[in-house]
mmCIF file of C-alpha atoms in Angstrom:
data_model
loop_
_atom_site.group_PDB
_atom_site.id
_atom_site.type_symbol
_atom_site.label_atom_id
_atom_site.label_comp_id
_atom_site.label_asym_id
_atom_site.label_seq_id
_atom_site.Cartn_x
_atom_site.Cartn_y
_atom_site.Cartn_z
ATOM 1 C CA MET A 1 -15.056 -15.127 18.660
ATOM 2 C CA LYS A 2 -11.572 -16.182 17.565
ATOM 3 C CA PRO A 3 -9.450 -13.462 15.885
ATOM 4 C CA THR A 4 -8.857 -15.720 12.866
ATOM 5 C CA ILE A 5 -12.589 -15.962 12.207
ATOM 6 C CA ILE A 6 -12.970 -12.201 12.553
ATOM 7 C CA ILE A 7 -10.117 -11.526 10.125
ATOM 8 C CA VAL A 8 -11.574 -13.806 7.466
ATOM 9 C CA SER A 9 -15.056 -12.366 7.933
ATOM 10 C CA LEU A 10 -13.934 -8.741 7.697
ATOM 11 C CA PHE A 11 -11.772 -9.468 4.667
ATOM 12 C CA CYS A 12 -14.754 -11.019 2.898
ATOM 13 C CA LEU A 13 -16.809 -7.955 3.842
ATOM 14 C CA LEU A 14 -14.279 -5.606 2.274
ATOM 15 C CA ILE A 15 -14.061 -7.652 -0.913
ATOM 16 C CA CYS A 16 -17.825 -7.710 -1.237
ATOM 17 C CA ALA A 17 -17.944 -3.937 -0.640
ATOM 18 C CA GLU A 18 -15.995 -3.603 -3.901
ATOM 19 C CA ASN A 19 -15.545 0.174 -3.792
ATOM 20 C CA LEU A 20 -14.509 0.337 -0.243
ATOM 21 C CA PRO A 21 -8.299 1.649 1.441
ATOM 22 C CA ALA A 22 -7.955 4.704 3.033
ATOM 23 C CA GLN A 23 -7.565 6.661 6.155
ATOM 24 C CA SER A 24 -5.862 4.014 8.251
ATOM 25 C CA ILE A 25 -7.310 3.567 11.718
ATOM 26 C CA LEU A 26 -3.842 2.689 12.928
ATOM 27 C CA ASN A 27 -2.747 6.231 11.978
ATOM 28 C CA ASP A 28 -5.279 7.806 14.364
ATOM 29 C CA LYS A 29 -3.782 8.757 17.747
ATOM 30 C CA ASN A 30 -7.180 9.013 19.446
ATOM 31 C CA TYR A 31 -7.925 5.454 18.379
ATOM 32 C CA TYR A 32 -4.721 4.184 19.987
ATOM 33 C CA ASP A 33 -5.378 6.172 23.143
ATOM 34 C CA THR A 34 -8.895 4.777 23.611
ATOM 35 C CA LEU A 35 -8.203 1.202 22.527
ATOM 36 C CA LYS A 36 -10.319 -1.378 24.326
ATOM 37 C CA ASP A 37 -10.368 -5.171 24.411
ATOM 38 C CA ARG A 38 -12.433 -6.768 21.644
ATOM 39 C CA LYS A 39 -13.192 -3.426 20.057
ATOM 40 C CA LEU A 40 -14.348 -3.279 16.428
ATOM 41 C CA SER A 41 -13.971 0.070 14.667
ATOM 42 C CA GLY A 42 -13.918 1.441 11.163
ATOM 43 C CA LYS A 43 -13.711 4.367 8.781
ATOM 44 C CA ILE A 44 -15.181 5.113 5.369
ATOM 45 C CA SER A 45 -13.963 8.046 3.274
ATOM 46 C CA PHE A 46 -14.844 9.659 -0.040
ATOM 47 C CA GLY A 47 -12.814 12.300 -1.843
ATOM 48 C CA LEU A 48 -10.833 13.567 -4.799
ATOM 49 C CA ASN A 49 -7.276 12.604 -5.699
ATOM 50 C CA ILE A 50 -4.946 14.541 -8.011
ATOM 51 C CA ASN A 51 -2.218 12.216 -9.250
ATOM 52 C CA GLN A 52 0.873 13.240 -11.200
ATOM 53 C CA GLU A 53 2.641 10.577 -13.251
ATOM 54 C CA ASP A 54 3.475 11.139 -16.917
ATOM 55 C CA VAL A 55 0.329 13.305 -17.040
ATOM 56 C CA GLN A 56 -1.885 14.750 -14.330
ATOM 57 C CA LYS A 57 -5.031 12.778 -13.572
ATOM 58 C CA THR A 58 -7.950 13.331 -11.225
ATOM 59 C CA PHE A 59 -9.657 10.466 -9.421
ATOM 60 C CA LEU A 60 -12.723 9.934 -7.321
ATOM 61 C CA THR A 61 -11.649 7.841 -4.338
ATOM 62 C CA SER A 62 -13.572 5.573 -2.014
ATOM 63 C CA ASP A 63 -11.820 3.967 0.939
ATOM 64 C CA ALA A 64 -12.749 1.803 3.904
ATOM 65 C CA THR A 65 -10.836 0.432 6.862
ATOM 66 C CA ILE A 66 -11.914 -1.971 9.583
ATOM 67 C CA SER A 67 -9.899 -2.658 12.708
ATOM 68 C CA TYR A 68 -10.308 -5.198 15.493
ATOM 69 C CA ALA A 69 -8.484 -5.037 18.829
ATOM 70 C CA ALA A 70 -8.132 -8.460 20.429
ATOM 71 C CA ALA A 71 -6.820 -9.128 23.932
ATOM 72 C CA LYS A 72 -3.185 -9.015 22.737
ATOM 73 C CA HIS A 73 -3.239 -8.156 19.028
ATOM 74 C CA LEU A 74 -4.485 -5.463 16.646
ATOM 75 C CA PHE A 75 -5.728 -6.285 13.137
ATOM 76 C CA GLU A 76 -6.555 -3.936 10.266
ATOM 77 C CA MET A 77 -7.932 -4.383 6.766
ATOM 78 C CA SER A 78 -8.224 -1.678 4.106
ATOM 79 C CA ASN A 79 -9.572 -1.491 0.581
ATOM 80 C CA SER A 80 -9.126 1.484 -1.786
ATOM 81 C CA LEU A 81 -10.535 2.175 -5.219
ATOM 82 C CA TYR A 82 -9.449 5.080 -7.442
ATOM 83 C CA TYR A 83 -11.833 5.961 -10.279
ATOM 84 C CA ASN A 84 -10.580 8.246 -13.061
ATOM 85 C CA SER A 85 -12.953 11.200 -13.197
ATOM 86 C CA ASN A 86 -11.446 12.626 -16.409
ATOM 87 C CA GLY A 87 -13.645 10.341 -18.457
ATOM 88 C CA THR A 88 -14.621 6.705 -18.803
ATOM 89 C CA ASN A 89 -11.096 5.427 -19.351
ATOM 90 C CA ALA A 90 -10.961 2.386 -17.087
ATOM 91 C CA GLU A 91 -7.272 1.976 -17.854
ATOM 92 C CA SER A 92 -6.509 4.649 -15.252
ATOM 93 C CA ASN A 93 -8.335 2.941 -12.398
ATOM 94 C CA ARG A 94 -6.486 1.309 -9.524
ATOM 95 C CA LEU A 95 -7.206 -0.913 -6.552
ATOM 96 C CA LEU A 96 -5.349 -1.583 -3.296
ATOM 97 C CA ILE A 97 -6.130 -4.168 -0.598
ATOM 98 C CA TYR A 98 -4.116 -4.147 2.616
ATOM 99 C CA ILE A 99 -4.150 -6.433 5.672
ATOM 100 C CA ARG A 100 -1.974 -5.813 8.724
ATOM 101 C CA GLY A 101 -1.555 -7.463 12.113
ATOM 102 C CA ALA A 102 0.324 -5.971 15.088
ATOM 103 C CA LEU A 103 0.955 -9.002 17.286
ATOM 104 C CA PHE A 104 1.400 -8.877 21.067
ATOM 105 C CA ARG A 105 1.356 -5.058 20.936
ATOM 106 C CA HIS A 106 -0.685 -4.769 24.147
ATOM 107 C CA ARG A 107 -2.434 -6.599 26.956
ATOM 108 C CA PHE A 108 -5.258 -5.720 29.305
ATOM 109 C CA VAL A 109 -4.988 -6.087 33.074
ATOM 110 C CA ASN A 110 -8.067 -5.140 35.106
ATOM 111 C CA ASN A 111 -9.382 -3.225 32.064
ATOM 112 C CA LYS A 112 -6.147 -1.236 31.908
ATOM 113 C CA ARG A 113 -4.197 -1.301 28.654
ATOM 114 C CA ILE A 114 -0.460 -2.062 28.892
ATOM 115 C CA GLU A 115 1.385 -1.480 25.624
ATOM 116 C CA SER A 116 4.560 -3.195 24.406
ATOM 117 C CA SER A 117 7.562 -1.208 23.213
ATOM 118 C CA PHE A 118 8.617 -3.941 20.756
ATOM 119 C CA PHE A 119 6.225 -6.210 18.856
ATOM 120 C CA PRO A 120 6.123 -8.132 15.550
ATOM 121 C CA GLU A 121 4.052 -6.930 12.600
ATOM 122 C CA VAL A 122 2.887 -8.855 9.542
ATOM 123 C CA ASN A 123 1.140 -7.397 6.511
ATOM 124 C CA PHE A 124 -0.166 -8.491 3.144
ATOM 125 C CA GLN A 125 -0.868 -6.216 0.188
ATOM 126 C CA TYR A 126 -2.437 -6.509 -3.251
ATOM 127 C CA VAL A 127 -2.135 -3.659 -5.781
ATOM 128 C CA TYR A 128 -3.589 -3.279 -9.273
ATOM 129 C CA ASP A 129 -2.749 -0.180 -11.339
ATOM 130 C CA GLU A 130 -3.640 -0.348 -15.006
ATOM 131 C CA SER A 131 -2.236 3.074 -15.894
ATOM 132 C CA ARG A 132 1.282 1.947 -14.891
ATOM 133 C CA GLY A 133 0.896 -1.458 -16.535
ATOM 134 C CA LEU A 134 0.851 -3.209 -13.151
ATOM 135 C CA ASN A 135 -1.438 -6.222 -13.477
ATOM 136 C CA PHE A 136 -0.793 -7.066 -9.838
ATOM 137 C CA ARG A 137 1.709 -6.733 -7.023
ATOM 138 C CA ARG A 138 1.305 -9.241 -4.208
ATOM 139 C CA SER A 139 3.542 -8.727 -1.192
ATOM 140 C CA ALA A 140 3.964 -10.072 2.328
ATOM 141 C CA THR A 141 6.131 -8.540 5.054
ATOM 142 C CA VAL A 142 7.263 -9.820 8.433
ATOM 143 C CA GLY A 143 9.058 -7.414 10.747
ATOM 144 C CA ILE A 144 9.628 -5.950 14.189
ATOM 145 C CA THR A 145 8.332 -2.567 15.358
ATOM 146 C CA TYR A 146 9.468 -0.231 18.116
ATOM 147 C CA SER A 147 6.686 1.969 19.473
ATOM 148 C CA LEU A 148 7.293 5.054 21.626
ATOM 149 C CA ASN A 149 4.149 6.159 23.450
ATOM 150 C CA GLU A 150 5.528 8.298 26.272
ATOM 151 C CA TYR A 151 4.446 11.630 24.803
ATOM 152 C CA LYS A 152 0.925 12.866 25.482
ATOM 153 C CA TRP A 153 0.689 14.581 22.099
ATOM 154 C CA ALA A 154 2.372 12.011 19.826
ATOM 155 C CA ARG A 155 3.108 8.373 19.068
ATOM 156 C CA ILE A 156 6.214 7.253 17.183
ATOM 157 C CA LYS A 157 6.806 3.936 15.419
ATOM 158 C CA VAL A 158 9.975 2.633 13.760
ATOM 159 C CA GLY A 159 9.830 -0.701 11.957
ATOM 160 C CA THR A 160 12.073 -2.978 9.934
ATOM 161 C CA GLY A 161 11.369 -6.271 8.202
ATOM 162 C CA ILE A 162 11.744 -8.565 5.235
ATOM 163 C CA MET A 163 9.270 -8.360 2.364
ATOM 164 C CA HIS A 164 8.621 -10.703 -0.545
ATOM 165 C CA GLU A 165 6.765 -9.363 -3.559
ATOM 166 C CA ARG A 166 5.586 -10.849 -6.845
ATOM 167 C CA GLU A 167 4.665 -8.539 -9.717
ATOM 168 C CA SER A 168 3.115 -8.886 -13.168
ATOM 169 C CA TRP A 169 3.905 -6.029 -15.576
ATOM 170 C CA ARG A 170 2.259 -5.358 -18.936
ATOM 171 C CA ILE A 171 4.917 -4.140 -21.378
ATOM 172 C CA PHE A 172 2.851 -3.561 -24.546
ATOM 173 C CA GLU A 173 0.087 -1.105 -25.318
ATOM 174 C CA LYS A 174 -3.309 -2.747 -24.999
ATOM 175 C CA SER A 175 -4.028 -1.976 -28.637
ATOM 176 C CA PHE A 176 -1.050 -4.178 -29.606
ATOM 177 C CA LEU A 177 -2.142 -7.226 -27.602
ATOM 178 C CA PRO A 178 -4.407 -8.694 -30.356
ATOM 179 C CA THR A 179 -1.398 -8.529 -32.698
ATOM 180 C CA TYR A 180 0.791 -10.153 -30.057
ATOM 181 C CA ASP A 181 -1.774 -12.944 -29.657
ATOM 182 C CA SER A 182 -1.431 -13.720 -33.365
ATOM 183 C CA ILE A 183 2.324 -14.353 -33.071
ATOM 184 C CA THR A 184 3.269 -17.995 -33.499
ATOM 185 C CA GLN A 185 4.039 -20.018 -30.379
ATOM 186 C CA PRO A 186 7.714 -20.643 -31.295
ATOM 187 C CA VAL A 187 8.261 -16.879 -31.453
ATOM 188 C CA LYS A 188 6.497 -16.436 -28.094
ATOM 189 C CA ASN A 189 8.675 -19.150 -26.616
ATOM 190 C CA LEU A 190 11.753 -17.283 -27.856
ATOM 191 C CA LEU A 191 10.512 -14.027 -26.274
ATOM 192 C CA GLN A 192 9.903 -15.915 -23.032
ATOM 193 C CA GLU A 193 13.404 -17.370 -23.091
ATOM 194 C CA LYS A 194 15.260 -14.172 -24.016
ATOM 195 C CA PHE A 195 13.168 -11.457 -22.313
ATOM 196 C CA GLY A 196 10.854 -13.250 -19.880
ATOM 197 C CA ILE A 197 7.712 -12.122 -21.772
ATOM 198 C CA ASP A 198 4.930 -14.653 -21.285
ATOM 199 C CA ASN A 199 2.125 -15.627 -23.680
ATOM 200 C CA LYS A 200 -0.032 -12.707 -22.500
ATOM 201 C CA GLY A 201 2.633 -10.051 -23.084
ATOM 202 C CA ASN A 202 3.540 -9.718 -19.405
ATOM 203 C CA ILE A 203 6.756 -10.026 -17.403
ATOM 204 C CA VAL A 204 6.267 -11.690 -14.026
ATOM 205 C CA LYS A 205 9.026 -11.190 -11.464
ATOM 206 C CA SER A 206 9.610 -11.860 -7.773
ATOM 207 C CA ASN A 207 11.937 -10.042 -5.396
ATOM 208 C CA TRP A 208 12.891 -9.829 -1.737
ATOM 209 C CA ARG A 209 13.273 -6.441 -0.041
ATOM 210 C CA TRP A 210 14.520 -5.098 3.257
ATOM 211 C CA SER A 211 11.730 -2.715 4.274
ATOM 212 C CA ASN A 212 12.090 0.095 6.842
ATOM 213 C CA TYR A 213 9.640 2.756 7.964
ATOM 214 C CA PHE A 214 9.185 5.636 10.398
ATOM 215 C CA GLN A 215 5.797 6.990 11.477
ATOM 216 C CA LEU A 216 4.769 9.914 13.661
ATOM 217 C CA VAL A 217 1.135 10.314 14.719
ATOM 218 C CA ALA A 218 0.396 13.537 16.605
ATOM 219 C CA ASN A 219 -2.482 15.596 17.929
ATOM 220 C CA ILE A 220 -2.395 19.380 17.634
ATOM 221 C CA GLY A 221 -5.259 20.474 19.804
ATOM 222 C CA PRO A 222 -8.465 18.473 20.260
ATOM 223 C CA LYS A 223 -9.502 18.511 16.578
ATOM 224 C CA ILE A 224 -6.346 18.088 14.445
ATOM 225 C CA ASN A 225 -4.504 14.794 13.901
ATOM 226 C CA ILE A 226 -1.306 14.734 11.809
ATOM 227 C CA THR A 227 0.475 11.654 10.476
ATOM 228 C CA THR A 228 3.876 11.618 8.761
ATOM 229 C CA MET A 229 5.426 8.462 7.338
ATOM 230 C CA GLY A 230 8.654 7.644 5.537
ATOM 231 C CA MET A 231 9.552 4.278 4.024
ATOM 232 C CA ILE A 232 12.642 2.968 2.238
ATOM 233 C CA GLN A 233 12.881 -0.505 0.717
ATOM 234 C CA PHE A 234 16.149 -2.093 -0.424
ATOM 235 C CA PRO A 235 15.832 -4.828 -3.102
ATOM 236 C CA PHE A 236 17.918 -7.979 -2.834
ATOM 237 C CA ASN A 237 17.844 -8.626 -6.598
ATOM 238 C CA VAL A 238 17.869 -6.473 -9.719
ATOM 239 C CA PRO A 239 14.344 -5.905 -11.060
ATOM 240 C CA TYR A 240 15.061 -7.152 -14.563
ATOM 241 C CA GLU A 241 18.156 -8.984 -15.794
ATOM 242 C CA ASN A 242 18.453 -7.791 -19.379
ATOM 243 C CA PRO A 243 21.419 -8.768 -21.565
ATOM 244 C CA TYR A 244 20.065 -6.913 -24.600
ATOM 245 C CA ASN A 245 20.283 -3.156 -25.090
ATOM 246 C CA ILE A 246 16.976 -2.116 -26.669
ATOM 247 C CA PRO A 247 15.179 1.263 -26.289
ATOM 248 C CA ASP A 248 12.440 0.297 -23.811
ATOM 249 C CA PHE A 249 14.667 -2.096 -21.862
ATOM 250 C CA PRO A 250 18.224 -0.718 -21.824
ATOM 251 C CA VAL A 251 20.985 -2.604 -20.049
ATOM 252 C CA ASP A 252 20.825 -1.254 -16.488
ATOM 253 C CA ASN A 253 21.095 -4.114 -14.035
ATOM 254 C CA LYS A 254 21.074 -2.072 -10.824
ATOM 255 C CA LYS A 255 19.229 -2.495 -7.535
ATOM 256 C CA TYR A 256 17.048 0.585 -7.131
ATOM 257 C CA LEU A 257 15.541 1.739 -3.837
ATOM 258 C CA ARG A 258 11.809 2.363 -3.464
ATOM 259 C CA ILE A 259 11.304 5.515 -1.374
ATOM 260 C CA THR A 260 7.891 6.653 -0.114
ATOM 261 C CA ALA A 261 6.897 9.699 1.964
ATOM 262 C CA GLU A 262 3.448 10.726 3.149
ATOM 263 C CA ILE A 263 1.873 13.401 5.320
ATOM 264 C CA ALA A 264 -1.808 13.484 6.277
ATOM 265 C CA PHE A 265 -3.981 15.988 8.186
ATOM 266 C CA ASN A 266 -7.341 15.170 9.781
ATOM 267 C CA LEU A 267 -9.599 17.954 11.033
ATOM 268 C CA GLY A 268 -12.467 16.826 13.244
ATOM 269 C CA ILE A 269 -15.889 18.227 12.355
ATOM 270 C CA THR A 270 -18.088 16.149 14.664
ATOM 271 C CA GLY A 271 -17.518 13.078 16.817
ATOM 272 C CA HIS A 272 -17.834 10.836 13.754
ATOM 273 C CA LEU A 273 -17.054 13.130 10.822
ATOM 274 C CA SER A 274 -13.729 14.683 9.803
ATOM 275 C CA PHE A 275 -12.041 16.346 6.810
ATOM 276 C CA PHE A 276 -8.746 14.921 5.553
ATOM 277 C CA THR A 277 -5.885 16.084 3.328
ATOM 278 C CA LYS A 278 -3.100 13.666 2.341
ATOM 279 C CA TYR A 279 0.009 14.161 0.214
ATOM 280 C CA LEU A 280 2.125 11.201 -0.961
ATOM 281 C CA MET A 281 5.345 10.962 -2.985
ATOM 282 C CA GLN A 282 7.112 7.859 -4.257
ATOM 283 C CA ARG A 283 10.267 7.252 -6.288
ATOM 284 C CA ASP A 284 10.873 3.796 -7.724
ATOM 285 C CA ARG A 285 13.272 3.283 -10.658
ATOM 286 C CA GLY A 286 12.955 -0.502 -10.424
ATOM 287 C CA GLN A 287 9.616 -0.791 -12.211
ATOM 288 C CA ILE A 288 9.651 -2.915 -15.341
ATOM 289 C CA SER A 289 6.770 -1.538 -17.400
ATOM 290 C CA PRO A 290 7.557 1.312 -19.838
ATOM 291 C CA PHE A 291 4.248 2.897 -18.710
ATOM 292 C CA ALA A 292 5.400 3.275 -15.073
ATOM 293 C CA ASP A 293 6.783 6.688 -14.142
ATOM 294 C CA GLU A 294 9.802 6.703 -11.828
ATOM 295 C CA PHE A 295 8.433 9.512 -9.650
ATOM 296 C CA ILE A 296 4.798 10.023 -8.716
ATOM 297 C CA TYR A 297 2.940 12.199 -6.264
ATOM 298 C CA ASN A 298 -0.685 12.575 -5.366
ATOM 299 C CA LEU A 299 -2.861 14.852 -3.276
ATOM 300 C CA SER A 300 -6.125 13.618 -1.757
ATOM 301 C CA GLN A 301 -8.885 15.529 0.024
ATOM 302 C CA GLY A 302 -12.231 14.377 1.279
ATOM 303 C CA ILE A 303 -14.552 13.449 4.131
ATOM 304 C CA VAL A 304 -14.098 10.592 6.617
ATOM 305 C CA TYR A 305 -16.869 8.930 8.624
ATOM 306 C CA LYS A 306 -15.660 7.050 11.700
ATOM 307 C CA PHE A 307 -17.701 4.404 13.508
#
């Protein structure tokens, strides 16, 4: 079966699963070490997530990842859904879909895997986060990765690439949107011209970024897998060119970095079942919505089933 067909099929499966990202298979050292030609693998996890933005929120999380190892390439697709368990407020829910391809990262000779030190990576991501006013963020990245696999206990990856992202930010409270809809079209046209606010009360922007990451995947004994990741993204353009100094959108035409750090622990329970703990922090001052906090962190714990 051609890899393209498999990618499309698995992507459709994840979309149909609806509640299914998550513990990335590509962050599992044992998976790398036992990789075989034309191998299809996956993980499903369920857990709790404590997220700190402007206020602390607790989420039920459901994640799924599917990976396919072709003769020369490795493909991964993930889908994550966060459900706010503090009540029925759907405005706190969020969704992430992620597709990644590591191209020419290995080859098989007489059933023996030979891995490349340098290989290209491409990835596509879709994010929806209502609590931050993010209607969507669509991004695509093309880059080069250096992989160091000489250590028995660890794998190290360093990558750099160019990313393009397009975002839609909601800048008004939802309760105000019916009032905004009643505004005359000439006034809306003026808001579009002066502030970039469209007819639905959103600001849609695109940007290019130079994206860099470091990842360490290590085994500590036969049961514990640890992953650490750091990412820094440099924007090419300012997030919002604002000539008017108003409270929610002060004049501050700077290019802000997006910095992300994550550490994850996996403790094996059985051959297919494990317990995970993951801590993530992110600082991003370049977000447009007044509902988006500059610094967020979240802690996740749960159970992973691997197949």
